[in-house]
Tab-separated table of C-alpha atoms in Angstrom:
chain	number	residue	atom	x	y	z
A	1	MET	CA	30.755	-86.856	-40.478
A	2	ALA	CA	28.614	-83.844	-41.189
A	3	LYS	CA	25.969	-85.510	-39.055
A	4	GLY	CA	28.029	-86.275	-36.120
A	5	LYS	CA	29.077	-82.409	-35.939
A	6	LYS	CA	25.480	-81.705	-36.025
A	7	ARG	CA	24.312	-83.688	-33.208
A	8	LEU	CA	27.302	-81.984	-31.087
A	9	LYS	CA	25.578	-78.959	-31.590
A	10	GLU	CA	22.055	-79.868	-30.204
A	11	PRO	CA	23.096	-80.191	-26.480
A	12	LYS	CA	24.017	-76.541	-26.718
A	13	LYS	CA	20.933	-75.518	-28.391
A	14	ARG	CA	19.000	-77.091	-25.501
A	15	LYS	CA	21.087	-75.584	-22.867
A	16	ARG	CA	20.161	-72.015	-24.305
A	17	ALA	CA	16.671	-72.966	-24.666
A	18	GLU	CA	16.536	-73.817	-20.793
A	19	SER	CA	18.186	-70.716	-20.025
A	20	ALA	CA	15.912	-68.516	-21.646
A	21	GLU	CA	12.755	-70.512	-20.219
A	22	GLN	CA	14.339	-69.763	-16.576
A	23	ALA	CA	14.744	-66.054	-17.171
A	24	GLU	CA	11.372	-65.845	-18.184
A	25	ILE	CA	10.171	-67.436	-15.051
A	26	GLU	CA	12.160	-65.067	-13.218
A	27	ALA	CA	10.725	-62.249	-14.724
A	28	GLU	CA	7.338	-63.465	-13.797
A	29	SER	CA	8.049	-63.881	-10.021
A	30	PRO	CA	7.419	-61.273	-7.617
A	31	PRO	CA	10.451	-59.684	-6.571
A	32	GLU	CA	11.162	-59.722	-3.233
A	33	SER	CA	9.816	-57.059	-0.633
A	34	ILE	CA	11.707	-54.163	0.158
A	35	GLU	CA	11.921	-52.834	3.691
A	36	GLU	CA	9.943	-49.574	4.442
A	37	PRO	CA	11.708	-47.225	5.950
A	38	PRO	CA	10.134	-46.558	9.618
A	39	VAL	CA	7.596	-43.812	10.083
A	40	VAL	CA	8.723	-40.919	12.280
A	41	GLU	CA	5.998	-39.596	14.678
A	42	PRO	CA	6.498	-35.715	14.932
A	43	PRO	CA	7.336	-34.829	19.016
A	44	PRO	CA	4.195	-34.395	21.153
A	45	GLY	CA	2.456	-30.772	20.442
A	46	MET	CA	4.125	-30.856	17.017
A	47	GLU	CA	1.755	-32.792	15.111
A	48	LEU	CA	1.862	-31.654	11.361
A	49	GLN	CA	-1.801	-30.853	9.852
A	50	ALA	CA	-2.493	-29.543	6.571
A	51	PRO	CA	-4.550	-26.169	6.672
A	52	PRO	CA	-8.157	-26.728	6.486
A	53	GLU	CA	-9.727	-26.264	2.974
A	54	GLU	CA	-12.807	-25.235	3.884
A	55	ILE	CA	-13.985	-23.327	7.505
A	56	PRO	CA	-17.773	-23.162	8.280
A	57	LEU	CA	-18.056	-19.605	8.852
A	58	GLU	CA	-20.482	-18.136	11.486
A	59	ILE	CA	-23.265	-15.820	9.940
A	60	ASP	CA	-25.213	-13.552	12.870
A	61	GLU	CA	-29.159	-13.787	12.145
A	62	ASP	CA	-29.396	-9.937	11.594
A	63	TYR	CA	-26.548	-10.183	8.968
A	64	ASP	CA	-28.578	-8.804	5.531
A	65	VAL	CA	-25.944	-10.260	2.985
A	66	GLU	CA	-28.002	-8.428	0.199
A	67	ALA	CA	-27.550	-4.820	2.070
A	68	GLU	CA	-23.842	-5.592	2.644
A	69	SER	CA	-23.270	-5.997	-1.115
A	70	GLU	CA	-24.989	-3.092	-1.944
A	71	LEU	CA	-23.272	-0.932	0.517
A	72	GLU	CA	-25.136	2.174	0.223
A	73	GLU	CA	-23.360	5.388	0.541
A	74	GLU	CA	-25.844	6.343	3.211
A	75	GLU	CA	-24.373	4.008	5.796
A	76	ALA	CA	-26.225	2.879	8.822
A	77	ASP	CA	-23.334	1.097	10.519
A	78	LEU	CA	-21.701	4.127	11.873
A	79	GLU	CA	-22.135	3.632	15.559
A	80	GLU	CA	-23.248	6.530	18.034
A	81	GLY	CA	-20.907	8.663	19.513
A	82	GLU	CA	-18.198	8.109	16.921
A	83	GLY	CA	-16.027	11.308	16.183
A	84	GLU	CA	-16.765	13.187	13.420
A	85	ASP	CA	-13.415	12.780	11.860
A	86	LYS	CA	-13.829	9.137	12.100
A	87	LYS	CA	-17.185	9.384	10.230
A	88	LYS	CA	-15.626	11.642	7.586
A	89	LEU	CA	-12.843	9.186	6.802
A	90	ARG	CA	-15.188	6.062	6.962
A	91	LYS	CA	-17.666	8.190	4.372
A	92	GLY	CA	-14.608	9.091	2.193
A	93	MET	CA	-13.376	5.664	2.027
A	94	PHE	CA	-16.717	4.390	0.695
A	95	ARG	CA	-15.761	3.172	-2.636
A	96	SER	CA	-12.605	1.622	-1.507
A	97	ARG	CA	-14.397	-0.374	1.287
A	98	ARG	CA	-17.037	-1.406	-1.497
A	99	VAL	CA	-14.502	-3.040	-3.614
A	100	LEU	CA	-12.914	-4.661	-0.545
A	101	SER	CA	-16.079	-5.839	0.957
A	102	ARG	CA	-16.922	-8.233	-1.856
A	103	PRO	CA	-15.122	-11.395	-0.838
A	104	PHE	CA	-16.541	-11.020	2.476
A	105	VAL	CA	-20.025	-10.781	1.154
A	106	ARG	CA	-19.110	-13.842	-1.104
A	107	ALA	CA	-17.708	-15.643	1.893
A	108	ALA	CA	-21.420	-14.712	4.085
A	109	THR	CA	-23.050	-16.449	1.114
A	110	ARG	CA	-21.310	-19.792	0.977
A	111	LYS	CA	-21.035	-19.625	4.946
A	112	ALA	CA	-17.408	-20.825	4.596
A	113	ILE	CA	-13.955	-19.405	4.555
A	114	ASP	CA	-12.421	-21.461	1.608
A	115	PRO	CA	-9.527	-21.314	-0.815
A	116	GLU	CA	-11.936	-19.026	-3.066
A	117	PHE	CA	-12.135	-16.495	-0.255
A	118	TRP	CA	-8.238	-16.249	0.173
A	119	HIS	CA	-7.798	-15.634	-4.057
A	120	GLU	CA	-10.980	-12.896	-3.869
A	121	ALA	CA	-9.237	-11.095	-0.960
A	122	GLU	CA	-6.061	-10.884	-2.692
A	123	GLU	CA	-7.879	-9.671	-6.223
A	124	ALA	CA	-9.955	-7.110	-4.084
A	125	LEU	CA	-6.793	-5.497	-2.908
A	126	ILE	CA	-5.131	-5.344	-6.152
A	127	ALA	CA	-8.308	-3.595	-7.398
A	128	ALA	CA	-8.132	-1.347	-4.781
A	129	ASP	CA	-4.575	-0.494	-5.995
A	130	ALA	CA	-2.467	-2.183	-2.923
A	131	GLY	CA	0.131	-3.675	-5.590
A	132	VAL	CA	0.187	-7.434	-6.054
A	133	THR	CA	3.457	-7.880	-3.899
A	134	CYS	CA	1.597	-6.034	-0.558
A	135	ALA	CA	-1.870	-7.788	-1.499
A	136	SER	CA	-0.062	-11.112	-1.318
A	137	ALA	CA	1.551	-10.382	1.879
A	138	ILE	CA	-1.505	-8.834	3.653
A	139	VAL	CA	-3.655	-12.128	2.701
A	140	GLU	CA	-0.790	-14.312	3.817
A	141	GLY	CA	-0.744	-12.617	7.398
A	142	ALA	CA	-4.255	-12.323	7.759
A	143	ARG	CA	-4.515	-15.946	7.018
A	144	ASP	CA	-2.152	-16.774	9.792
A	145	ARG	CA	-4.183	-14.543	12.252
A	146	ILE	CA	-7.423	-16.182	11.278
A	147	LEU	CA	-6.055	-19.886	11.693
A	148	SER	CA	-4.253	-19.603	14.692
A	149	GLN	CA	-6.688	-17.246	16.412
A	150	GLY	CA	-9.838	-19.468	15.542
A	151	ILE	CA	-11.719	-16.738	14.069
A	152	ARG	CA	-14.905	-18.080	12.513
A	153	ASP	CA	-17.465	-14.786	12.567
A	154	MET	CA	-17.669	-12.244	10.012
A	155	ASP	CA	-16.460	-9.355	12.211
A	156	GLY	CA	-13.383	-10.850	13.390
A	157	LEU	CA	-12.438	-11.688	9.654
A	158	LYS	CA	-12.826	-8.039	8.538
A	159	GLU	CA	-10.639	-7.236	12.072
A	160	ALA	CA	-8.330	-9.613	11.202
A	161	PHE	CA	-7.594	-7.839	7.761
A	162	ALA	CA	-8.043	-4.394	9.000
A	163	ASP	CA	-4.997	-5.235	11.917
A	164	GLU	CA	-2.944	-6.804	9.109
A	165	VAL	CA	-3.163	-3.384	6.833
A	166	ALA	CA	-2.466	-1.430	10.121
A	167	GLU	CA	0.636	-3.341	10.911
A	168	THR	CA	1.562	-2.830	7.156
A	169	LEU	CA	1.301	0.542	7.499
A	170	ARG	CA	2.986	1.077	10.394
A	171	SER	CA	6.190	-0.693	8.930
A	172	PHE	CA	6.877	1.919	6.319
A	173	GLY	CA	7.716	4.112	9.303
A	174	ALA	CA	5.769	7.611	10.542
A	175	PRO	CA	6.490	11.305	9.769
A	176	GLY	CA	9.340	12.863	11.372
A	177	GLU	CA	8.516	15.302	14.481
A	178	LEU	CA	8.988	19.079	13.887
A	179	PRO	CA	12.891	19.706	14.635
A	180	GLU	CA	13.940	22.288	16.849
A	181	ASP	CA	15.781	24.381	14.442
A	182	ARG	CA	14.509	27.136	13.113
A	183	PRO	CA	13.272	27.793	10.158
A	184	HIS	CA	12.237	24.332	9.345
A	185	VAL	CA	11.591	24.295	5.406
A	186	ILE	CA	9.278	21.974	3.769
A	187	PHE	CA	8.840	21.607	0.107
A	188	ILE	CA	5.319	20.295	-1.061
A	189	VAL	CA	5.800	18.489	-4.521
A	190	GLY	CA	4.136	16.682	-6.997
A	191	VAL	CA	2.510	16.384	-10.474
A	192	ASN	CA	-0.227	18.940	-12.206
A	193	GLY	CA	-3.270	18.968	-10.700
A	194	VAL	CA	-2.892	16.894	-7.446
A	195	GLY	CA	-3.508	19.862	-5.079
A	196	LYS	CA	-0.390	21.128	-4.292
A	197	THR	CA	-1.054	24.792	-3.413
A	198	THR	CA	-4.136	23.664	-1.463
A	199	THR	CA	-2.262	20.952	0.418
A	200	THR	CA	0.637	23.725	1.000
A	201	ALA	CA	-2.000	25.773	2.420
A	202	LYS	CA	-3.510	23.024	4.406
A	203	ILE	CA	-0.341	21.834	6.045
A	204	GLY	CA	0.356	25.792	6.831
A	205	TYR	CA	-2.965	25.905	8.516
A	206	GLN	CA	-2.399	23.111	10.896
A	207	TYR	CA	0.947	24.232	11.921
A	208	LYS	CA	-0.819	27.732	12.618
A	209	GLN	CA	-3.226	26.165	14.848
A	210	LEU	CA	-0.704	24.481	16.797
A	211	GLY	CA	0.843	27.908	17.274
A	212	TYR	CA	3.890	28.017	15.116
A	213	LYS	CA	4.825	30.965	12.907
A	214	VAL	CA	4.213	30.040	9.338
A	215	LEU	CA	5.496	31.787	5.802
A	216	PHE	CA	4.411	30.504	2.220
A	217	ALA	CA	6.851	30.742	-0.790
A	218	ALA	CA	4.922	30.949	-3.746
A	219	ALA	CA	7.819	29.132	-6.232
A	220	ASP	CA	5.613	28.006	-9.000
A	221	THR	CA	6.407	30.708	-11.144
A	222	PHE	CA	5.490	29.065	-14.186
A	223	ARG	CA	1.862	30.021	-13.990
A	224	ALA	CA	0.331	33.422	-12.559
A	225	ALA	CA	-2.904	31.547	-11.652
A	226	GLY	CA	-0.721	29.372	-9.228
A	227	ILE	CA	1.053	32.548	-7.332
A	228	GLU	CA	-2.343	34.330	-7.091
A	229	GLN	CA	-4.013	31.038	-5.919
A	230	MET	CA	-1.045	30.683	-2.948
A	231	GLU	CA	-1.695	34.329	-1.845
A	232	MET	CA	-5.540	33.358	-1.664
A	233	TRP	CA	-4.730	30.843	0.378
A	234	ALA	CA	-2.032	32.511	2.579
A	235	HIS	CA	-4.610	35.207	3.267
A	236	ARG	CA	-7.415	32.726	4.545
A	237	VAL	CA	-4.646	31.080	6.891
A	238	GLY	CA	-3.368	34.440	7.789
A	239	ALA	CA	-0.079	33.994	7.390
A	240	PRO	CA	2.557	36.093	4.924
A	241	VAL	CA	3.669	35.172	1.389
A	242	VAL	CA	6.619	35.564	-0.273
A	243	ARG	CA	6.311	35.847	-4.284
A	244	HIS	CA	8.106	36.887	-7.527
A	245	LYS	CA	6.624	37.860	-10.627
A	246	THR	CA	5.380	35.182	-13.155
A	247	GLY	CA	8.336	33.361	-15.160
A	248	GLY	CA	10.959	34.222	-12.385
A	249	ASP	CA	13.639	31.955	-10.862
A	250	PRO	CA	12.134	29.890	-8.504
A	251	ALA	CA	15.289	29.413	-6.570
A	252	ALA	CA	15.579	32.863	-6.168
A	253	VAL	CA	11.873	32.869	-4.210
A	254	VAL	CA	13.039	30.253	-1.907
A	255	PHE	CA	16.187	32.324	-1.369
A	256	ASP	CA	14.077	35.451	-0.265
A	257	ALA	CA	11.495	33.442	1.793
A	258	LEU	CA	14.481	32.160	3.995
A	259	GLU	CA	15.924	35.528	4.261
A	260	SER	CA	12.562	36.583	4.914
A	261	ALA	CA	11.917	34.087	7.415
A	262	LYS	CA	15.077	34.094	9.421
A	263	ALA	CA	14.724	38.171	9.927
A	264	ARG	CA	10.666	37.389	11.221
A	265	GLY	CA	11.581	34.611	13.410
A	266	ILE	CA	9.214	32.339	11.348
A	267	ASP	CA	9.343	28.687	12.365
A	268	VAL	CA	7.998	26.842	9.358
A	269	VAL	CA	8.518	27.642	5.303
A	270	LEU	CA	6.010	25.910	3.369
A	271	VAL	CA	7.658	25.934	-0.314
A	272	ASP	CA	4.746	25.880	-3.103
A	273	THR	CA	6.572	24.362	-6.434
A	274	ALA	CA	5.136	24.274	-9.746
A	275	GLY	CA	3.469	21.243	-10.982
A	276	ARG	CA	5.983	19.388	-12.644
A	277	LEU	CA	5.699	16.413	-15.388
A	278	HIS	CA	7.976	13.706	-13.468
A	279	THR	CA	9.104	12.879	-16.953
A	280	LYS	CA	10.858	16.100	-17.721
A	281	LYS	CA	14.491	15.901	-16.402
A	282	ASN	CA	15.174	19.773	-16.804
A	283	LEU	CA	12.345	20.480	-14.411
A	284	MET	CA	13.348	17.900	-11.588
A	285	ASP	CA	16.814	19.369	-11.930
A	286	GLU	CA	15.061	22.997	-11.261
A	287	LEU	CA	13.529	21.546	-7.988
A	288	ASN	CA	17.014	19.922	-7.090
A	289	LYS	CA	18.294	23.556	-7.167
A	290	MET	CA	15.857	25.113	-5.103
A	291	CYS	CA	16.259	22.313	-2.319
A	292	ARG	CA	20.320	23.085	-2.818
A	293	VAL	CA	19.480	26.791	-2.027
A	294	ALA	CA	17.543	26.273	0.990
A	295	GLU	CA	20.158	23.723	2.314
A	296	ARG	CA	22.828	26.335	2.296
A	297	GLN	CA	20.512	28.834	3.870
A	298	VAL	CA	19.369	26.946	6.793
A	299	GLU	CA	23.076	24.352	6.678
A	300	ARG	CA	20.547	21.237	6.643
A	301	PRO	CA	18.552	19.413	3.898
A	302	PRO	CA	14.690	20.663	3.686
A	303	GLU	CA	11.951	18.104	4.174
A	304	ALA	CA	9.800	17.306	1.085
A	305	VAL	CA	6.429	16.134	1.124
A	306	LEU	CA	4.862	14.155	-2.273
A	307	VAL	CA	1.549	15.158	-3.032
A	308	ILE	CA	-0.218	12.209	-4.539
A	309	ASP	CA	-4.115	12.044	-6.313
A	310	ALA	CA	-5.470	9.098	-4.631
A	311	THR	CA	-7.611	8.532	-7.870
A	312	THR	CA	-4.509	8.178	-9.905
A	313	GLY	CA	-3.958	4.350	-8.152
A	314	GLN	CA	-0.692	2.828	-9.248
A	315	ASN	CA	0.680	5.710	-11.419
A	316	GLY	CA	1.143	7.381	-7.681
A	317	VAL	CA	3.749	4.643	-7.716
A	318	SER	CA	5.530	5.724	-10.600
A	319	GLN	CA	5.437	9.535	-9.324
A	320	ALA	CA	6.874	8.566	-6.053
A	321	ARG	CA	9.613	6.586	-7.380
A	322	VAL	CA	10.619	9.427	-9.869
A	323	PHE	CA	10.360	12.232	-7.310
A	324	GLY	CA	12.469	9.774	-5.090
A	325	GLU	CA	15.063	9.915	-7.150
A	326	ALA	CA	15.526	13.846	-7.980
A	327	LEU	CA	14.977	14.841	-4.226
A	328	ASP	CA	14.456	12.691	-0.528
A	329	ILE	CA	10.790	12.456	-0.245
A	330	SER	CA	9.874	12.497	3.481
A	331	SER	CA	6.452	11.342	3.451
A	332	ILE	CA	3.160	11.409	1.385
A	333	ALA	CA	0.158	13.337	1.511
A	334	LEU	CA	-2.860	11.483	-0.296
A	335	THR	CA	-5.347	13.803	-1.374
A	336	LYS	CA	-9.207	13.234	-2.859
A	337	MET	CA	-9.525	10.499	-0.941
A	338	ASP	CA	-13.237	11.560	-0.702
A	339	GLY	CA	-15.009	9.494	-3.344
A	340	SER	CA	-11.772	7.340	-4.253
A	341	ALA	CA	-11.794	3.708	-5.009
A	342	LYS	CA	-8.136	3.349	-5.024
A	343	GLY	CA	-7.511	3.647	-1.466
A	344	GLY	CA	-4.755	0.904	-1.213
A	345	VAL	CA	-2.497	3.059	-3.194
A	346	VAL	CA	-0.833	3.830	0.161
A	347	LEU	CA	-0.001	0.373	0.683
A	348	ALA	CA	1.837	0.260	-2.893
A	349	ILE	CA	3.549	3.412	-2.057
A	350	GLY	CA	4.892	2.320	1.214
A	351	ALA	CA	5.767	-1.475	0.097
A	352	GLU	CA	7.883	0.122	-3.120
A	353	LEU	CA	9.704	3.141	-1.279
A	354	SER	CA	9.005	2.707	2.342
A	355	ILE	CA	7.646	6.307	2.728
A	356	PRO	CA	5.430	7.102	5.310
A	357	VAL	CA	1.821	8.576	4.745
A	358	ALA	CA	1.900	11.818	6.644
A	359	TYR	CA	-1.663	13.823	5.697
A	360	VAL	CA	-4.766	12.433	3.876
A	361	GLY	CA	-7.129	14.618	2.278
A	362	MET	CA	-10.973	14.427	2.697
A	363	GLY	CA	-12.559	17.428	1.482
A	364	GLU	CA	-11.905	20.948	0.043
A	365	GLY	CA	-12.051	22.993	3.551
A	366	LEU	CA	-8.622	24.300	5.494
A	367	ALA	CA	-9.462	21.772	8.283
A	368	ASP	CA	-10.157	18.721	5.883
A	369	LEU	CA	-6.472	17.469	5.435
A	370	ARG	CA	-5.654	15.062	8.712
A	371	PRO	CA	-2.710	13.744	9.885
A	372	PHE	CA	-2.828	10.205	8.943
A	373	ASP	CA	-3.499	7.660	11.396
A	374	PRO	CA	-2.721	3.972	10.059
A	375	GLU	CA	-5.420	2.265	12.502
A	376	ALA	CA	-8.372	4.642	11.738
A	377	TYR	CA	-7.418	4.482	8.179
A	378	ALA	CA	-7.081	0.557	7.845
A	379	HIS	CA	-10.596	-0.010	9.725
A	380	ALA	CA	-11.890	2.559	7.276
A	381	LEU	CA	-11.423	0.172	4.533
A	382	PHE	CA	-13.175	-2.690	5.966
């Protein structure tokens, strides 16, 4: 009886074995082909193309890579007939231009515009203190210009970058015109050592050359040398100055200066302020108090020009940010550009706070503070 039961189980084992063998065969068989989705062709004129990895760069026979890489300070590439202002600006931007010339020299050596060039151009702009965000945007904009216009020569390459920098600078706005209401009050502010007093005098000199009546307010009462220096510059400009004794209330100086200005029919009052540490809240509060006094006197907010030493680089951005929290900064005066390698800082400040540059200082003389020209500045960088 036991043997009969055993025989009955054998067909079931055979059936399971056959099923397993069939499953193994099916696993080894290739799957049925899956129908591929149709390829959609772009409409005519809209062909999709990946940006080229490398573009041949046409180099003139007279292009001297070695000379360009050295960029001697006594440059011979200033064209005959160029204005003295343009020559002085280019000479003052020498160090910034030397930093920014490196990716172009390397591209000329490789005779190609390749991915490495874009990376090096961005690094050069950052080294010139343009800031990471602004440097990246400028490189992207220049790349679009170069690829869309089919630029293949070195001059065209530099021109594309200069045009992009100029357009970026213009996007930050422009300094306002002198309003009709008189007197117009301008506060010159900034940290110690940036050249506020000399900048105050130079701005006053420019207005006087345009035929305006100017008065200086020596509101840097924290140091005797500051008052004496303002008096000396006022004498050179040929304009009156209102001063108090050392240690006096700077807000009182502003009050008296505006009373005097209204009595004399003055057009522009320039207020030289103390060299304030932008981390000292009490000093910033004092500056705010002076502005409130001026606003009550003339019934409108004064203009404020922030003076920044170009050699400070990215620290100038933090100065602009902090001063901007204390009062409404109208524009920037960038000093000590002669010999600075940090010319890109105007881009970083503009991108951060959308404040235009009004003046650029190229020397110590009264006439060496020039109105800022985005086009000339951008082309002097390249």
